[in-house]
CSV table of C-alpha atoms and ligand atoms in Angstrom, one decimal:
chain,number,residue,atom,x,y,z
A,200,MET,CA,-25.0,18.7,-22.8
A,201,LYS,CA,-28.1,17.1,-21.4
A,202,ARG,CA,-27.5,14.6,-18.5
A,203,LYS,CA,-29.1,11.2,-18.6
A,204,ARG,CA,-31.3,10.4,-15.6
A,205,GLY,CA,-32.7,7.2,-14.1
A,206,HIS,CA,-30.9,4.4,-15.8
A,207,ASN,CA,-27.2,5.1,-15.1
A,208,ASN,CA,-27.3,4.5,-11.4
A,209,VAL,CA,-24.4,2.2,-11.4
A,210,ARG,CA,-21.8,4.9,-11.6
A,211,ASN,CA,-23.9,7.7,-10.3
A,212,PRO,CA,-23.6,9.4,-6.9
A,213,PRO,CA,-25.9,7.9,-4.3
A,214,HIS,CA,-29.6,8.5,-4.7
A,215,ILE,CA,-30.9,11.0,-2.3
A,216,GLU,CA,-33.4,8.5,-1.0
A,217,GLU,CA,-30.7,6.0,-0.4
A,218,LYS,CA,-29.1,5.6,3.0
A,219,ILE,CA,-25.4,6.3,3.3
A,220,VAL,CA,-23.4,4.6,6.1
A,221,LEU,CA,-21.3,7.1,8.0
A,222,ALA,CA,-18.3,5.1,9.1
A,223,THR,CA,-17.6,6.4,12.5
A,224,GLY,CA,-18.0,5.1,16.0
A,225,ASN,CA,-17.5,8.6,17.5
A,226,PRO,CA,-20.9,10.1,18.4
A,227,GLY,CA,-19.4,13.6,18.6
A,228,LYS,CA,-18.0,13.4,15.1
A,229,ALA,CA,-21.2,11.8,13.8
A,230,GLN,CA,-23.2,14.7,15.1
A,231,GLU,CA,-20.8,17.2,13.7
A,232,ILE,CA,-20.9,15.6,10.2
A,233,ARG,CA,-24.7,15.4,10.3
A,234,ASN,CA,-24.8,19.2,11.0
A,235,ILE,CA,-22.4,19.8,8.2
A,236,PHE,CA,-24.6,17.7,5.8
A,237,SER,CA,-27.7,19.5,6.9
A,238,ILE,CA,-26.2,22.5,5.2
A,239,LEU,CA,-24.2,21.0,2.3
A,240,ALA,CA,-26.4,18.1,1.2
A,241,PRO,CA,-29.6,18.1,3.3
A,242,ARG,CA,-31.3,15.3,1.3
A,243,TRP,CA,-28.5,12.8,2.0
A,244,ASP,CA,-29.7,10.3,4.6
A,245,LEU,CA,-26.7,9.5,6.8
A,246,VAL,CA,-27.0,6.6,9.2
A,247,THR,CA,-24.4,5.3,11.6
A,248,PRO,CA,-23.4,1.6,11.9
A,249,ALA,CA,-25.0,1.7,15.4
A,250,GLU,CA,-28.3,2.9,14.0
A,251,LEU,CA,-28.2,0.0,11.5
A,252,GLY,CA,-27.3,-2.5,14.2
A,253,ILE,CA,-24.1,-3.5,12.4
A,254,GLU,CA,-20.5,-3.5,13.4
A,255,ILE,CA,-17.8,-2.4,11.0
A,256,PRO,CA,-14.4,-4.2,11.4
A,257,TYR,CA,-12.2,-1.1,11.0
A,258,PRO,CA,-8.8,-1.9,9.6
A,259,PRO,CA,-5.7,-0.9,11.6
A,260,GLU,CA,-4.6,2.7,11.1
A,261,GLN,CA,-2.0,3.5,8.4
A,262,GLU,CA,0.4,6.4,7.9
A,263,ASP,CA,-1.9,8.2,5.5
A,264,TYR,CA,-5.2,10.0,6.0
A,265,ALA,CA,-6.6,9.1,2.6
A,266,ALA,CA,-5.8,5.4,3.0
A,267,ASN,CA,-7.4,5.4,6.4
A,268,ALA,CA,-10.6,7.2,5.2
A,269,SER,CA,-10.9,4.9,2.2
A,270,ALA,CA,-10.4,1.7,4.3
A,271,LYS,CA,-13.1,2.8,6.7
A,272,ALA,CA,-15.6,3.7,3.9
A,273,LEU,CA,-14.9,0.5,2.1
A,274,ALA,CA,-15.3,-1.6,5.2
A,275,ALA,CA,-18.7,0.1,5.9
A,276,THR,CA,-19.8,-0.6,2.3
A,277,GLU,CA,-18.8,-4.2,2.4
A,278,VAL,CA,-20.7,-4.9,5.6
A,279,SER,CA,-23.8,-2.9,4.8
A,280,GLY,CA,-24.1,-3.1,1.0
A,281,LEU,CA,-24.8,0.7,1.1
A,282,PRO,CA,-22.5,3.6,0.0
A,283,GLY,CA,-19.9,4.3,2.8
A,284,LEU,CA,-18.8,7.7,3.8
A,285,ALA,CA,-15.7,8.2,6.0
A,286,GLU,CA,-13.2,10.8,7.0
A,287,ASP,CA,-9.8,10.7,8.7
A,288,SER,CA,-8.4,13.8,10.3
A,289,GLY,CA,-5.6,15.1,12.5
A,290,LEU,CA,-3.8,18.2,13.9
A,291,GLU,CA,-0.4,19.2,12.3
A,292,VAL,CA,1.7,21.4,14.5
A,293,ASP,CA,4.5,23.2,12.6
A,294,ALA,CA,6.9,23.4,15.6
A,295,LEU,CA,6.5,19.6,16.0
A,296,ASP,CA,7.3,19.0,12.3
A,297,GLY,CA,3.6,18.1,11.6
A,298,ARG,CA,3.0,15.9,14.6
A,299,PRO,CA,0.7,14.5,15.9
A,300,GLY,CA,-0.8,14.4,12.4
A,301,VAL,CA,-2.3,11.1,11.3
A,302,HIS,CA,-1.6,9.8,14.9
A,303,SER,CA,-3.6,12.6,16.6
A,304,ALA,CA,-6.2,10.2,18.1
A,305,ARG,CA,-3.4,8.1,19.6
A,306,TYR,CA,-1.2,10.9,20.8
A,307,GLY,CA,-2.5,10.4,24.4
A,308,SER,CA,-4.9,8.3,26.4
A,309,ASP,CA,-7.9,10.7,26.2
A,310,ASP,CA,-8.7,14.3,25.0
A,311,ALA,CA,-7.4,15.9,28.2
A,312,ASP,CA,-4.2,13.9,28.2
A,313,ARG,CA,-3.6,14.7,24.5
A,314,ILE,CA,-4.1,18.4,25.2
A,315,GLN,CA,-1.7,18.5,28.2
A,316,LYS,CA,0.9,16.6,26.3
A,317,LEU,CA,0.7,19.0,23.4
A,318,LEU,CA,0.9,22.1,25.6
A,319,LYS,CA,3.9,20.6,27.4
A,320,GLU,CA,5.7,19.9,24.2
A,321,LEU,CA,5.1,23.5,23.1
A,322,ALA,CA,5.8,25.1,26.5
A,323,SER,CA,8.9,26.9,25.3
A,324,THR,CA,7.6,27.7,21.8
A,325,ALA,CA,6.7,31.4,21.2
A,326,ARG,CA,3.2,32.3,20.0
A,327,ARG,CA,4.3,33.2,16.5
A,328,PHE,CA,5.8,29.7,16.1
A,329,ARG,CA,2.7,27.9,17.4
A,330,THR,CA,1.0,27.7,14.0
A,331,ALA,CA,-0.9,24.5,13.2
A,332,ARG,CA,-3.6,23.2,11.0
A,333,PHE,CA,-6.4,20.6,11.1
A,334,ARG,CA,-6.4,18.4,8.0
A,335,CYS,CA,-9.3,16.1,6.9
A,336,LEU,CA,-9.6,13.6,4.1
A,337,ALA,CA,-13.2,12.5,3.2
A,338,VAL,CA,-14.1,9.5,1.1
A,339,LEU,CA,-17.3,8.2,-0.4
A,340,VAL,CA,-17.3,4.6,-1.7
A,341,LEU,CA,-20.2,3.0,-3.7
A,342,PRO,CA,-20.9,-0.7,-3.5
A,343,ASN,CA,-19.6,-1.0,-7.1
A,344,GLY,CA,-16.2,0.2,-5.9
A,345,LYS,CA,-16.4,3.7,-7.4
A,346,SER,CA,-15.0,6.4,-5.0
A,347,TRP,CA,-14.4,10.1,-4.5
A,348,THR,CA,-12.0,11.9,-2.2
A,349,GLY,CA,-12.1,15.4,-0.8
A,350,GLU,CA,-9.6,17.3,1.3
A,351,GLY,CA,-9.9,20.3,3.7
A,352,ILE,CA,-7.5,22.2,6.0
A,353,TRP,CA,-8.1,24.8,8.7
A,354,GLU,CA,-5.2,27.0,9.7
A,355,GLY,CA,-4.8,28.2,13.3
A,356,VAL,CA,-2.6,28.7,16.3
A,357,ILE,CA,-2.1,26.5,19.4
A,358,THR,CA,-3.0,28.4,22.6
A,359,THR,CA,-1.1,28.2,25.9
A,360,GLU,CA,-4.1,26.9,27.8
A,361,PRO,CA,-7.4,25.2,27.0
A,362,ARG,CA,-10.4,27.5,26.5
A,363,GLY,CA,-14.1,26.7,25.7
A,364,GLU,CA,-16.4,23.9,26.4
A,365,HIS,CA,-17.7,22.9,23.0
A,366,GLY,CA,-16.5,20.4,20.4
A,367,PHE,CA,-14.1,17.6,21.0
A,368,GLY,CA,-10.5,16.6,20.7
A,369,TYR,CA,-8.0,19.5,20.4
A,370,ASP,CA,-10.8,22.1,20.0
A,371,PRO,CA,-10.0,23.9,23.3
A,372,VAL,CA,-6.4,24.7,22.2
A,373,PHE,CA,-7.0,25.4,18.5
A,374,PHE,CA,-7.3,29.1,18.1
A,375,ASP,CA,-8.7,30.7,14.9
A,376,PRO,CA,-7.2,34.2,14.6
A,377,LEU,CA,-9.9,35.3,12.1
A,378,LEU,CA,-12.7,34.7,14.6
A,379,GLY,CA,-10.6,35.3,17.7
A,380,LYS,CA,-11.9,32.1,19.4
A,381,THR,CA,-10.7,28.6,20.0
A,382,ALA,CA,-12.7,25.9,18.2
A,383,ALA,CA,-14.2,25.0,21.6
A,384,GLU,CA,-15.4,28.6,22.2
A,385,MET,CA,-17.3,28.5,18.8
A,386,THR,CA,-20.9,27.5,18.3
A,387,SER,CA,-21.3,24.5,16.1
A,388,GLU,CA,-22.4,26.8,13.3
A,389,GLU,CA,-19.2,28.9,13.7
A,390,LYS,CA,-17.0,25.8,13.7
A,391,ASN,CA,-18.8,24.2,10.8
A,392,ALA,CA,-18.6,27.4,8.7
A,393,ARG,CA,-14.8,27.1,8.7
A,394,SER,CA,-13.6,23.6,9.7
A,395,HIS,CA,-11.4,21.3,7.9
A,396,ARG,CA,-14.2,18.7,8.0
A,397,THR,CA,-16.7,21.0,6.3
A,398,ARG,CA,-14.1,21.9,3.6
A,399,ALA,CA,-13.3,18.3,3.0
A,400,PHE,CA,-16.9,17.3,2.5
A,401,ALA,CA,-17.6,20.4,0.3
A,402,ASP,CA,-14.6,19.4,-1.8
A,403,LEU,CA,-15.9,15.8,-2.0
A,404,LEU,CA,-19.4,16.9,-2.9
A,405,GLY,CA,-18.0,19.3,-5.6
A,406,LYS,CA,-16.1,16.4,-7.1
A,407,ILE,CA,-19.2,14.1,-7.1
A,408,ASN,CA,-21.4,16.8,-8.6
A,409,THR,CA,-19.0,17.5,-11.4
A,410,ASP,CA,-18.2,13.8,-12.1
A,411,VAL,CA,-20.9,13.4,-14.8
B,294,IMP,P1,-9.6,10.0,13.6
B,294,IMP,O1,-10.8,9.5,14.2
B,294,IMP,O2,-8.6,8.9,13.4
B,294,IMP,O3,-9.8,10.8,12.3
B,294,IMP,O4,-8.9,10.9,14.6
B,294,IMP,C1,-8.7,12.3,14.4
B,294,IMP,C2,-8.2,12.9,15.7
B,294,IMP,O5,-7.8,14.2,15.4
B,294,IMP,C3,-9.3,13.1,16.7
B,294,IMP,O6,-9.4,12.1,17.7
B,294,IMP,C4,-8.9,14.4,17.4
B,294,IMP,O7,-8.0,14.1,18.4
B,294,IMP,C5,-8.2,15.1,16.3
B,294,IMP,N1,-9.2,16.0,15.5
B,294,IMP,C6,-9.7,15.8,14.3
B,294,IMP,N2,-10.6,16.7,14.0
B,294,IMP,C7,-10.7,17.5,15.1
B,294,IMP,C8,-11.6,18.6,15.4
B,294,IMP,O8,-12.4,19.1,14.6
B,294,IMP,N3,-11.4,19.1,16.6
B,294,IMP,C9,-10.5,18.6,17.5
B,294,IMP,N4,-9.8,17.6,17.3
B,294,IMP,C10,-9.9,17.0,16.1
């Protein structure tokens, strides 16, 4: 079937010329997402709230990744009048019954503290029980309220000590057995080729592309 072009913008995915607000205040995450989009959707023009000179009043975190991502994207859309793109992510450790999960960012005071706390909690856990995954939920909201959601996971193992200098968050203790490196030992290309965030955005873009 032939697709209509041009006059059905209201429900369409964003125009490639149109700016899309990337709802994050974390410069590391923004850079990572830009790198991901340079491969997955190079013609999308992602701008941060800081670049637009606007502030997004992010709502308080909830117990659910999708609800958090939607709320961030919606807030960005409401303030800017542009499509809003957001993600929410966390680390789920099996030996901790899925913690810190959706609370990953608040598990400790900073990245180093979070890592030390995690290693301490797992100190008596054998390697084969240190399985974990990163999970990411990505949401795009249009000013007319239409939205799409994508999900991605990345399976790995928690190391016994931090390794590597790249990335952010729990990257130094998240080991990918297929590559034989922690996420912090990977180049950004290596991380982005396998990460939960790339998978969530690929899932999201696939849904947008097939929503005709
Ligand atoms: P959010 O900003 O609420 O989505 O917080 C997600 C938190 O999960 C981050 O602050 C990190 O602690 C952790 N996290 C999510 N994705 C990654 C990643 O790719 N590498 C390392 N840590 C991550």
